[in-house]
Tab-separated table of C-alpha atoms in Angstrom:
chain	number	residue	atom	x	y	z
A	706	MET	CA	0.000	0.000	0.000
A	707	PRO	CA	2.359	2.770	-1.180
A	708	VAL	CA	1.555	6.055	0.524
A	709	ALA	CA	2.766	7.884	-2.581
A	710	ASP	CA	-0.375	6.712	-4.401
A	711	LEU	CA	-2.261	9.256	-2.293
A	712	GLY	CA	0.343	11.996	-2.709
A	713	PRO	CA	-2.065	14.624	-4.100
A	714	GLU	CA	-4.551	13.991	-1.311
A	715	ILE	CA	-1.820	14.139	1.352
A	716	ALA	CA	-0.676	17.454	-0.138
A	717	LEU	CA	-4.181	18.869	0.328
A	718	ILE	CA	-4.263	17.725	3.952
A	719	ALA	CA	-0.848	19.279	4.589
A	720	GLY	CA	-1.943	22.526	2.952
A	721	ALA	CA	-5.134	22.636	5.010
A	722	ILE	CA	-3.199	22.146	8.250
A	723	ALA	CA	-0.590	24.731	7.250
A	724	ALA	CA	-3.285	27.306	6.457
A	725	LEU	CA	-4.964	26.649	9.806
A	726	LEU	CA	-1.727	26.983	11.776
A	727	LEU	CA	-0.870	30.176	9.940
A	728	ALA	CA	-4.331	31.590	10.673
A	729	MET	CA	-3.737	31.014	14.385
A	730	VAL	CA	-0.734	33.352	14.532
A	731	LEU	CA	-1.544	36.041	11.960
A	732	PRO	CA	-3.416	39.257	12.778
A	733	GLN	CA	-6.747	39.691	11.027
A	734	ARG	CA	-5.422	42.108	8.422
A	735	ARG	CA	-2.895	39.456	7.305
A	736	LEU	CA	-5.204	36.436	7.125
A	737	GLY	CA	-5.167	36.654	3.344
A	738	TRP	CA	-1.662	35.244	3.532
A	739	CYS	CA	-3.237	31.860	4.277
A	740	LEU	CA	-3.950	31.697	0.554
A	741	ALA	CA	-0.245	31.016	-0.071
A	742	PRO	CA	0.002	27.560	1.597
A	743	ALA	CA	-3.387	26.617	0.137
A	744	LEU	CA	-2.303	27.420	-3.417
A	745	ALA	CA	1.061	25.761	-2.821
A	746	ALA	CA	-0.705	22.576	-1.714
A	747	LEU	CA	-2.937	22.672	-4.786
A	748	ALA	CA	0.100	23.121	-7.032
A	749	VAL	CA	1.893	20.162	-5.432
A	750	ALA	CA	-1.272	18.058	-5.749
A	751	ALA	CA	-1.568	18.934	-9.440
A	752	LEU	CA	2.059	18.085	-10.177
A	753	TRP	CA	1.835	14.824	-8.235
A	754	ALA	CA	-1.381	13.877	-10.035
A	755	PHE	CA	0.278	14.580	-13.373
A	756	ALA	CA	3.118	12.255	-12.422
A	757	GLN	CA	0.533	9.485	-11.890
A	758	ALA	CA	-1.387	10.222	-15.085
A	759	ASP	CA	-0.609	6.848	-16.685
A	760	ALA	CA	-1.546	4.735	-13.639
A	761	ALA	CA	-4.343	2.199	-14.016
A	762	ARG	CA	-4.675	0.111	-10.879
A	763	LEU	CA	-6.422	-0.291	-7.569
A	764	THR	CA	-4.489	0.525	-4.424
A	765	PHE	CA	-4.907	0.518	-0.635
A	766	SER	CA	-6.437	-2.973	-0.578
A	767	GLY	CA	-8.659	-2.155	-3.530
A	768	THR	CA	-10.438	0.803	-1.928
A	769	TRP	CA	-8.866	3.492	-4.109
A	770	ALA	CA	-8.790	3.640	-7.912
A	771	LEU	CA	-5.695	5.154	-9.426
A	772	ASP	CA	-6.806	5.531	-13.037
A	773	GLY	CA	-7.669	8.053	-15.728
A	774	VAL	CA	-10.926	9.050	-14.054
A	775	THR	CA	-9.169	9.858	-10.783
A	776	PHE	CA	-6.496	11.769	-12.687
A	777	TRP	CA	-8.974	14.037	-14.465
A	778	ALA	CA	-11.046	14.462	-11.307
A	779	ARG	CA	-7.942	15.576	-9.427
A	780	GLY	CA	-7.039	18.019	-12.185
A	781	MET	CA	-10.484	19.581	-12.501
A	782	ILE	CA	-11.082	19.813	-8.755
A	783	VAL	CA	-7.645	21.274	-8.008
A	784	ALA	CA	-8.002	23.892	-10.755
A	785	ALA	CA	-11.555	24.842	-9.727
A	786	THR	CA	-10.575	25.077	-6.063
A	787	ALA	CA	-7.625	27.331	-6.865
A	788	LEU	CA	-9.832	29.744	-8.823
A	789	CYS	CA	-12.350	29.886	-5.965
A	790	LEU	CA	-9.667	30.508	-3.340
A	791	ILE	CA	-8.150	33.396	-5.295
A	792	LEU	CA	-11.493	35.183	-4.866
A	793	ALA	CA	-11.392	34.757	-1.082
A	794	PRO	CA	-8.805	37.240	0.353
A	795	ARG	CA	-10.629	40.391	-0.723
A	796	TRP	CA	-14.098	38.934	-0.133
A	797	PHE	CA	-13.310	37.943	3.478
A	798	GLU	CA	-11.125	40.949	4.236
A	799	ALA	CA	-13.185	41.970	7.278
A	800	ASP	CA	-13.953	38.422	8.477
A	801	ARG	CA	-12.248	37.359	11.717
A	802	ARG	CA	-12.456	33.678	10.690
A	803	HIS	CA	-11.064	34.328	7.234
A	804	GLY	CA	-8.039	32.052	7.624
A	805	GLU	CA	-10.082	28.941	8.384
A	806	PHE	CA	-11.920	29.256	5.069
A	807	TYR	CA	-8.907	27.902	3.176
A	808	THR	CA	-8.690	24.879	5.461
A	809	MET	CA	-12.378	23.999	5.099
A	810	THR	CA	-12.251	24.434	1.331
A	811	LEU	CA	-9.233	22.150	0.934
A	812	PHE	CA	-10.859	19.451	3.064
A	813	SER	CA	-14.052	19.748	1.013
A	814	ALA	CA	-12.035	19.413	-2.205
A	815	LEU	CA	-10.406	16.320	-0.709
A	816	GLY	CA	-13.865	14.827	-0.161
A	817	ALA	CA	-14.818	15.477	-3.779
A	818	ILE	CA	-11.644	13.821	-5.074
A	819	ALA	CA	-12.268	10.865	-2.763
A	820	MET	CA	-15.762	10.457	-4.216
A	821	ALA	CA	-14.400	10.272	-7.748
A	822	GLY	CA	-11.624	7.832	-6.812
A	823	ALA	CA	-13.592	5.567	-4.462
A	824	ALA	CA	-13.393	1.865	-5.337
A	825	ASP	CA	-15.277	0.653	-2.280
A	826	LEU	CA	-18.751	1.547	-1.027
A	827	LEU	CA	-17.494	2.384	2.465
A	828	GLN	CA	-14.811	4.622	0.993
A	829	LEU	CA	-17.568	6.329	-0.999
A	830	VAL	CA	-19.606	6.949	2.157
A	831	MET	CA	-16.629	8.505	3.944
A	832	ALA	CA	-15.919	10.733	0.942
A	833	VAL	CA	-19.512	11.949	0.729
A	834	LEU	CA	-19.593	12.679	4.458
A	835	LEU	CA	-16.311	14.628	4.328
A	836	SER	CA	-17.542	16.689	1.401
A	837	SER	CA	-20.912	17.282	3.080
A	838	VAL	CA	-19.757	18.262	6.575
A	839	THR	CA	-17.276	20.808	5.262
A	840	GLY	CA	-19.838	22.045	2.738
A	841	TYR	CA	-22.333	22.868	5.487
A	842	VAL	CA	-19.760	25.124	7.137
A	843	LEU	CA	-18.845	26.865	3.885
A	844	ALA	CA	-22.497	27.507	2.996
A	845	ALA	CA	-23.308	29.146	6.356
A	846	TRP	CA	-20.030	31.040	6.681
A	847	HIS	CA	-21.702	34.468	6.958
A	848	ARG	CA	-23.490	33.457	10.146
A	849	ASP	CA	-24.686	36.996	10.860
A	850	TRP	CA	-26.584	37.099	7.547
A	851	ALA	CA	-29.985	35.385	7.492
A	852	LEU	CA	-29.687	34.148	3.905
A	853	SER	CA	-26.372	32.448	4.600
A	854	VAL	CA	-27.698	30.751	7.733
A	855	GLU	CA	-30.785	29.621	5.808
A	856	ALA	CA	-28.615	28.238	3.012
A	857	GLY	CA	-26.471	26.324	5.487
A	858	MET	CA	-29.482	24.918	7.330
A	859	LYS	CA	-31.216	23.798	4.147
A	860	TYR	CA	-27.994	22.221	2.896
A	861	PHE	CA	-27.540	20.470	6.239
A	862	LEU	CA	-31.120	19.159	6.556
A	863	ILE	CA	-31.299	17.861	2.994
A	864	GLY	CA	-27.795	16.444	3.352
A	865	ALA	CA	-28.650	14.650	6.590
A	866	LEU	CA	-31.557	12.877	4.898
A	867	ALA	CA	-29.636	12.141	1.695
A	868	ASN	CA	-26.596	10.804	3.529
A	869	ALA	CA	-28.789	8.596	5.698
A	870	LEU	CA	-30.391	7.168	2.554
A	871	LEU	CA	-26.932	6.633	1.075
A	872	VAL	CA	-25.767	4.676	4.130
A	873	ILE	CA	-28.940	2.558	4.141
A	874	GLY	CA	-28.453	1.847	0.439
A	875	VAL	CA	-24.854	0.800	0.977
A	876	ILE	CA	-25.913	-1.524	3.808
A	877	LEU	CA	-28.562	-3.157	1.611
A	878	VAL	CA	-26.182	-3.692	-1.306
A	879	MET	CA	-23.449	-5.020	0.985
A	880	GLY	CA	-25.929	-7.334	2.694
A	881	MET	CA	-27.167	-8.820	-0.553
A	882	ALA	CA	-23.803	-8.976	-2.352
A	883	GLY	CA	-21.655	-9.833	0.669
A	884	THR	CA	-18.988	-7.238	-0.088
A	885	SER	CA	-18.382	-3.512	-0.467
A	886	ASP	CA	-15.393	-3.890	-2.807
A	887	TYR	CA	-16.053	-2.606	-6.341
A	888	ALA	CA	-13.823	-5.292	-7.862
A	889	ALA	CA	-15.954	-8.001	-6.240
A	890	LEU	CA	-19.227	-6.180	-6.923
A	891	GLU	CA	-18.596	-5.739	-10.645
A	892	GLY	CA	-21.151	-7.770	-12.542
A	893	ALA	CA	-22.674	-9.131	-9.335
A	894	GLU	CA	-26.297	-10.235	-9.343
A	895	VAL	CA	-28.456	-7.404	-7.994
A	896	SER	CA	-31.882	-8.441	-9.217
A	897	SER	CA	-33.381	-8.902	-5.758
A	898	PRO	CA	-35.775	-6.164	-4.582
A	899	LEU	CA	-33.555	-5.302	-1.615
A	900	ALA	CA	-30.426	-4.905	-3.760
A	901	LEU	CA	-32.283	-2.761	-6.300
A	902	THR	CA	-33.691	-0.650	-3.490
A	903	GLY	CA	-30.165	-0.229	-2.151
A	904	LEU	CA	-28.898	0.916	-5.543
A	905	ALA	CA	-31.749	3.409	-5.836
A	906	LEU	CA	-30.927	4.827	-2.404
A	907	ILE	CA	-27.243	5.165	-3.298
A	908	VAL	CA	-28.229	7.040	-6.451
A	909	SER	CA	-30.442	9.328	-4.351
A	910	GLY	CA	-27.589	10.030	-1.951
A	911	LEU	CA	-25.194	10.900	-4.759
A	912	ALA	CA	-27.884	13.000	-6.451
A	913	PHE	CA	-27.714	15.282	-3.413
A	914	LYS	CA	-24.009	15.954	-3.974
A	915	LEU	CA	-24.638	16.378	-7.689
A	916	GLY	CA	-27.455	18.853	-7.055
A	917	ALA	CA	-29.909	16.699	-8.999
A	918	VAL	CA	-33.482	15.653	-8.256
A	919	PRO	CA	-34.475	14.632	-5.584
A	920	GLY	CA	-31.628	16.269	-3.620
A	921	HIS	CA	-31.497	19.541	-5.536
A	922	ALA	CA	-33.330	22.064	-3.333
A	923	TRP	CA	-30.193	23.316	-1.573
A	924	VAL	CA	-28.454	24.537	-4.733
A	925	PRO	CA	-30.240	27.878	-5.403
A	926	ASP	CA	-30.202	28.775	-1.695
A	927	VAL	CA	-26.472	28.093	-1.411
A	928	ALA	CA	-25.813	29.967	-4.656
A	929	GLU	CA	-27.647	32.987	-3.211
A	930	GLY	CA	-26.708	32.871	0.472
A	931	ALA	CA	-23.204	31.428	0.728
A	932	PRO	CA	-20.171	33.710	0.328
A	933	VAL	CA	-19.496	34.020	-3.390
A	934	PRO	CA	-16.200	32.051	-3.279
A	935	ALA	CA	-17.998	29.290	-1.350
A	936	ALA	CA	-21.021	29.392	-3.672
A	937	ALA	CA	-18.752	29.034	-6.686
A	938	PHE	CA	-16.994	26.103	-5.047
A	939	LEU	CA	-20.105	24.266	-3.824
A	940	THR	CA	-21.936	24.508	-7.151
A	941	VAL	CA	-18.972	23.039	-9.045
A	942	VAL	CA	-16.529	20.872	-7.116
A	943	PRO	CA	-18.873	18.358	-5.373
A	944	LYS	CA	-20.678	17.852	-8.688
A	945	ILE	CA	-17.491	16.638	-10.345
A	946	GLY	CA	-16.885	14.021	-7.666
A	947	ALA	CA	-20.524	12.895	-7.510
A	948	ALA	CA	-20.961	12.587	-11.281
A	949	LEU	CA	-17.869	10.417	-11.657
A	950	ALA	CA	-18.853	8.336	-8.601
A	951	LEU	CA	-22.256	7.709	-10.194
A	952	TYR	CA	-20.571	6.676	-13.429
A	953	ARG	CA	-18.470	4.118	-11.564
A	954	LEU	CA	-21.631	2.779	-9.905
A	955	VAL	CA	-23.441	2.238	-13.216
A	956	HIS	CA	-20.291	0.672	-14.651
A	957	LEU	CA	-20.387	-1.896	-11.833
A	958	PHE	CA	-23.949	-2.990	-12.578
A	959	PRO	CA	-24.479	-2.687	-16.334
A	960	ASP	CA	-27.279	-5.260	-16.273
A	961	ALA	CA	-29.312	-3.758	-13.417
A	962	GLU	CA	-32.702	-3.371	-15.080
A	963	MET	CA	-33.948	-0.285	-13.299
A	964	LEU	CA	-30.709	1.643	-12.826
A	965	ARG	CA	-30.369	3.253	-16.256
A	966	PRO	CA	-34.074	4.175	-16.611
A	967	LEU	CA	-33.953	5.679	-13.115
A	968	ILE	CA	-30.954	7.855	-13.943
A	969	ALA	CA	-32.449	8.841	-17.311
A	970	ALA	CA	-35.677	9.876	-15.577
A	971	LEU	CA	-33.740	11.876	-12.986
A	972	SER	CA	-31.830	13.516	-15.834
A	973	VAL	CA	-34.996	14.766	-17.527
A	974	LEU	CA	-36.612	15.861	-14.273
A	975	THR	CA	-33.480	17.682	-13.141
A	976	MET	CA	-32.802	19.618	-16.323
A	977	THR	CA	-36.482	20.489	-16.804
A	978	LEU	CA	-37.066	21.626	-13.232
A	979	GLY	CA	-33.833	23.622	-13.164
A	980	ASN	CA	-34.589	25.445	-16.400
A	981	LEU	CA	-38.234	26.168	-15.616
A	982	ALA	CA	-37.421	27.449	-12.122
A	983	ALA	CA	-34.658	29.694	-13.499
A	984	LEU	CA	-37.134	31.409	-15.830
A	985	TRP	CA	-38.774	33.278	-12.944
A	986	GLN	CA	-35.759	34.328	-10.909
A	987	GLU	CA	-35.087	37.997	-10.190
A	988	ASP	CA	-31.769	37.333	-8.441
A	989	ALA	CA	-28.712	36.564	-10.550
A	990	ARG	CA	-27.210	34.169	-8.012
A	991	ARG	CA	-30.433	32.158	-7.654
A	992	LEU	CA	-30.704	32.083	-11.441
A	993	ILE	CA	-27.203	30.638	-11.694
A	994	GLY	CA	-28.110	28.186	-8.922
A	995	TRP	CA	-31.110	26.850	-10.807
A	996	SER	CA	-29.013	26.787	-13.969
A	997	SER	CA	-26.538	24.660	-12.031
A	998	VAL	CA	-29.350	22.231	-11.230
A	999	SER	CA	-30.190	21.935	-14.915
A	1000	GLN	CA	-26.534	21.300	-15.774
A	1001	SER	CA	-26.572	18.344	-13.384
A	1002	GLY	CA	-29.368	16.897	-15.474
A	1003	TYR	CA	-27.207	17.107	-18.573
A	1004	ALA	CA	-24.340	15.368	-16.794
A	1005	LEU	CA	-26.649	12.476	-15.909
A	1006	MET	CA	-27.148	11.819	-19.635
A	1007	ALA	CA	-23.649	10.368	-19.913
A	1008	VAL	CA	-24.127	8.402	-16.697
A	1009	ALA	CA	-27.303	6.810	-18.066
A	1010	VAL	CA	-25.442	5.428	-21.107
A	1011	ALA	CA	-22.317	4.310	-19.230
A	1012	ASP	CA	-20.777	1.377	-21.146
A	1013	LEU	CA	-23.553	1.557	-23.766
A	1014	ALA	CA	-21.697	4.241	-25.705
A	1015	PRO	CA	-17.914	3.804	-26.013
A	1016	HIS	CA	-17.159	7.493	-25.458
A	1017	ALA	CA	-19.640	8.183	-22.660
A	1018	LEU	CA	-16.919	8.631	-20.042
A	1019	PRO	CA	-14.764	11.083	-22.054
A	1020	ALA	CA	-17.934	13.029	-22.901
A	1021	LEU	CA	-18.862	13.259	-19.224
A	1022	ILE	CA	-15.380	14.425	-18.219
A	1023	TRP	CA	-15.269	17.049	-20.942
A	1024	PHE	CA	-18.760	18.330	-20.089
A	1025	LEU	CA	-17.862	18.605	-16.404
A	1026	ALA	CA	-14.735	20.589	-17.271
A	1027	ALA	CA	-16.715	22.927	-19.549
A	1028	TYR	CA	-19.460	23.423	-16.964
A	1029	ALA	CA	-16.983	24.065	-14.154
A	1030	LEU	CA	-15.113	26.724	-16.110
A	1031	ALA	CA	-18.289	28.523	-17.227
A	1032	ASN	CA	-19.928	28.471	-13.794
A	1033	LEU	CA	-16.762	29.719	-12.098
A	1034	THR	CA	-16.532	32.514	-14.681
A	1035	ALA	CA	-20.061	33.663	-13.846
A	1036	PHE	CA	-19.411	33.634	-10.098
A	1037	ALA	CA	-16.098	35.448	-10.563
A	1038	VAL	CA	-17.987	38.275	-12.252
A	1039	ILE	CA	-20.455	38.416	-9.362
A	1040	ALA	CA	-17.576	38.446	-6.885
A	1041	HIS	CA	-15.887	41.246	-8.817
A	1042	LEU	CA	-19.108	43.277	-8.584
A	1043	ARG	CA	-19.110	42.712	-4.803
A	1044	GLY	CA	-21.980	40.255	-4.847
A	1045	ARG	CA	-24.525	42.423	-6.679
A	1046	THR	CA	-27.328	39.987	-7.384
A	1047	ALA	CA	-30.584	41.749	-8.323
A	1048	LEU	CA	-31.141	41.618	-12.075
A	1049	GLU	CA	-31.836	45.352	-11.918
A	1050	ASP	CA	-28.201	45.854	-10.941
A	1051	TYR	CA	-27.040	44.440	-14.276
A	1052	LYS	CA	-28.857	46.986	-16.425
A	1053	GLY	CA	-26.375	48.915	-18.526
A	1054	LEU	CA	-23.420	46.924	-17.195
A	1055	ALA	CA	-21.875	46.926	-20.668
A	1056	ARG	CA	-21.389	50.699	-20.349
A	1057	THR	CA	-20.033	50.793	-16.813
A	1058	GLN	CA	-18.087	47.490	-16.765
A	1059	PRO	CA	-17.724	46.373	-20.410
A	1060	ALA	CA	-15.136	43.664	-19.689
A	1061	MET	CA	-17.264	42.068	-16.963
A	1062	ALA	CA	-20.384	42.233	-19.137
A	1063	ALA	CA	-18.600	40.460	-21.989
A	1064	THR	CA	-17.186	37.897	-19.581
A	1065	LEU	CA	-20.599	37.112	-18.103
A	1066	ILE	CA	-22.085	36.728	-21.574
A	1067	LEU	CA	-19.361	34.257	-22.544
A	1068	ALA	CA	-20.093	32.252	-19.396
A	1069	PHE	CA	-23.830	32.111	-20.091
A	1070	LEU	CA	-23.387	31.270	-23.773
A	1071	SER	CA	-21.012	28.461	-22.850
A	1072	LEU	CA	-23.565	27.080	-20.379
A	1073	VAL	CA	-26.144	27.120	-23.184
A	1074	GLY	CA	-23.724	25.435	-25.568
A	1075	ILE	CA	-23.104	28.060	-28.241
A	1076	PRO	CA	-20.089	27.557	-30.572
A	1077	PRO	CA	-17.181	28.144	-30.589
A	1078	LEU	CA	-17.159	28.066	-26.774
A	1079	ILE	CA	-16.147	24.953	-24.873
A	1080	GLY	CA	-19.685	24.449	-23.591
A	1081	PHE	CA	-20.769	23.659	-27.159
A	1082	VAL	CA	-18.255	20.830	-27.398
A	1083	GLY	CA	-19.291	19.522	-23.986
A	1084	LYS	CA	-22.994	19.389	-24.804
A	1085	LEU	CA	-22.446	18.094	-28.330
A	1086	GLY	CA	-20.475	15.187	-26.886
A	1087	LEU	CA	-23.309	14.415	-24.454
A	1088	PHE	CA	-25.925	14.441	-27.193
A	1089	MET	CA	-23.841	12.172	-29.427
A	1090	VAL	CA	-23.108	9.531	-26.781
A	1091	THR	CA	-26.707	9.583	-25.543
A	1092	ILE	CA	-28.021	8.864	-29.025
A	1093	ASP	CA	-25.266	6.290	-29.559
A	1094	GLY	CA	-26.300	4.575	-26.329
A	1095	GLY	CA	-29.905	4.142	-27.470
A	1096	TYR	CA	-31.460	7.020	-25.498
A	1097	ALA	CA	-32.384	9.318	-28.378
A	1098	TRP	CA	-35.493	10.506	-26.510
A	1099	LEU	CA	-33.250	11.765	-23.701
A	1100	ALA	CA	-31.112	13.714	-26.172
A	1101	ILE	CA	-34.267	15.298	-27.637
A	1102	ALA	CA	-35.441	16.302	-24.159
A	1103	ALA	CA	-32.027	17.850	-23.503
A	1104	MET	CA	-32.153	19.804	-26.767
A	1105	LEU	CA	-35.566	21.231	-25.872
A	1106	ASN	CA	-34.295	22.169	-22.441
A	1107	THR	CA	-31.303	23.898	-23.994
A	1108	VAL	CA	-33.670	26.087	-26.012
A	1109	VAL	CA	-35.616	26.954	-22.853
A	1110	SER	CA	-32.415	27.925	-21.044
A	1111	LEU	CA	-31.731	30.626	-23.639
A	1112	PHE	CA	-34.697	32.648	-22.364
A	1113	TYR	CA	-33.490	33.161	-18.822
A	1114	TYR	CA	-29.924	33.871	-19.839
A	1115	VAL	CA	-31.235	36.513	-22.262
A	1116	ARG	CA	-33.115	38.097	-19.333
A	1117	VAL	CA	-29.701	38.983	-17.925
A	1118	ILE	CA	-27.807	39.606	-21.155
A	1119	ALA	CA	-30.264	41.933	-22.932
A	1120	PRO	CA	-30.554	44.593	-20.176
A	1121	MET	CA	-26.775	44.700	-19.833
A	1122	TYR	CA	-26.530	46.092	-23.365
A	1123	PHE	CA	-29.891	47.673	-24.117
A	1124	ALA	CA	-30.940	49.263	-20.803
A	1125	ALA	CA	-29.636	52.398	-19.147
A	1126	PRO	CA	-27.258	51.971	-16.183
A	1127	GLN	CA	-28.775	52.122	-12.719
A	1128	GLY	CA	-26.801	54.862	-10.996
A	1129	ASP	CA	-23.034	55.130	-10.912
A	1130	ALA	CA	-20.576	52.437	-11.921
A	1131	PRO	CA	-20.654	49.583	-9.378
A	1132	ALA	CA	-17.789	49.206	-6.924
A	1133	THR	CA	-15.512	46.254	-7.604
A	1134	LEU	CA	-13.669	43.797	-5.420
A	1135	GLY	CA	-10.259	44.398	-6.945
A	1136	VAL	CA	-7.784	43.017	-9.448
A	1137	PRO	CA	-7.747	39.306	-8.394
A	1138	SER	CA	-11.469	38.705	-8.998
A	1139	GLY	CA	-11.374	40.541	-12.314
A	1140	ALA	CA	-8.329	38.558	-13.375
A	1141	VAL	CA	-10.006	35.244	-12.496
A	1142	ALA	CA	-13.083	36.224	-14.509
A	1143	VAL	CA	-11.120	37.319	-17.577
A	1144	VAL	CA	-8.712	34.363	-17.545
A	1145	ALA	CA	-11.562	31.872	-17.120
A	1146	ALA	CA	-13.508	33.513	-19.946
A	1147	ALA	CA	-10.452	33.331	-22.185
A	1148	GLY	CA	-10.271	29.640	-21.334
A	1149	LEU	CA	-13.865	29.170	-22.502
A	1150	VAL	CA	-12.934	30.500	-25.925
A	1151	ALA	CA	-9.475	28.963	-26.228
A	1152	LEU	CA	-10.518	25.473	-25.147
A	1153	GLY	CA	-13.509	25.623	-27.456
A	1154	LEU	CA	-11.330	26.472	-30.448
A	1155	LEU	CA	-8.674	23.887	-29.572
A	1156	SER	CA	-10.912	21.130	-28.270
A	1157	GLY	CA	-10.994	18.932	-31.372
A	1158	PRO	CA	-7.455	17.554	-31.318
A	1159	PHE	CA	-7.311	17.863	-27.549
A	1160	LEU	CA	-10.340	15.618	-27.158
A	1161	ALA	CA	-8.966	13.068	-29.560
A	1162	GLU	CA	-5.599	12.892	-27.835
A	1163	ALA	CA	-6.431	13.429	-24.185
A	1164	PHE	CA	-9.805	11.812	-23.660
A	1165	GLY	CA	-9.950	9.180	-26.352
A	1166	GLU	CA	-8.400	6.504	-24.135
A	1167	VAL	CA	-9.997	7.312	-20.758
A	1168	ALA	CA	-11.473	4.124	-19.334
A	1169	LEU	CA	-12.164	2.421	-16.058
A	1170	PRO	CA	-9.829	-0.431	-15.103
């Protein structure tokens, strides 16, 4: 059991501890310095993960998968976490507990990576619990603000129920199959009612982390009430881990009769509910939250056709990367505008903050899937593998939902360019948040233009061991 196999995860733990120790000795005005050990830990984790890019094996007695999926999960989660943390120093400038934010975020990122790399049901439970417990704290960080407390409480209550269902599901599957090890579970007979019930409960538990029906209700509240760096993190990073964990689960039981139809149904319900709810929002952060729910529905398309379409896994990974970059871009703009959320505040933004207006438009268009942005490639891949896997009706439902999503994004975009500004130019958070927004937006364009050969080379061979 070589400890080096978990080098990236150990780096995150070390960085979290270093940030916490530094926060204990620094005065409040210097707590932003805790960003340095956090970013250093993320950099070490990324380099270590890159060194293990070609690994394809199970380690630590078969509980941890060191493969292409874990590699890409590490890369996406580390990059997304770094972008979120760069927003934090200026946002939490007056917060006495500012330094601890970096520690909680790194531990939450560790939980998300552990979800994606879990090769044992008990390991999966521990990963979900680590991601959840830290997420509750991040959501309710502004404890003197009612919306933040409400977001944290809703996240906690829904999470308590979902995690209990997950544990019950794991117990049922273990009881019927006699093991929690993925290698032993692969292809196991799960036709009994109790085993199928267990699988359904596990899916429900992971749906909570993914922000999908039936565990979706926390997403818009967290998007609105959590600190913007935390909202950006919680609407992106846990989704990556949960989506890949769900894919591994379906890969284990390709012949389970009800599993694929269940996930396909959840996909349609999630994307439809998210898009319809977003149509009526008057708050930009809640709108992005409901949009995030709908994006979870799209991700479930690839999960539903796991192993039915040969490129389902690369399509899922690429979509998750495109979604993460676009969602983080949108939240970086909101952070730069100091959390302005009412849609009225965005009228005439193109005249007062032209760069931020253009950046937000690129983020929204990528979430819709407009070429040449990377979101187009991500959604096109999902549609192709879904049709290839025999779920053409699901692809049609997703296309209709994509058309619906245009309407609520236009509700934000049109006033930015065609309405008069509301008062003076909005105050901004500073250079770091603007830089994150612009760099992420540039990535949306650059990756979209370069994605053809990159997809063929980088994702063509991704597979589970």
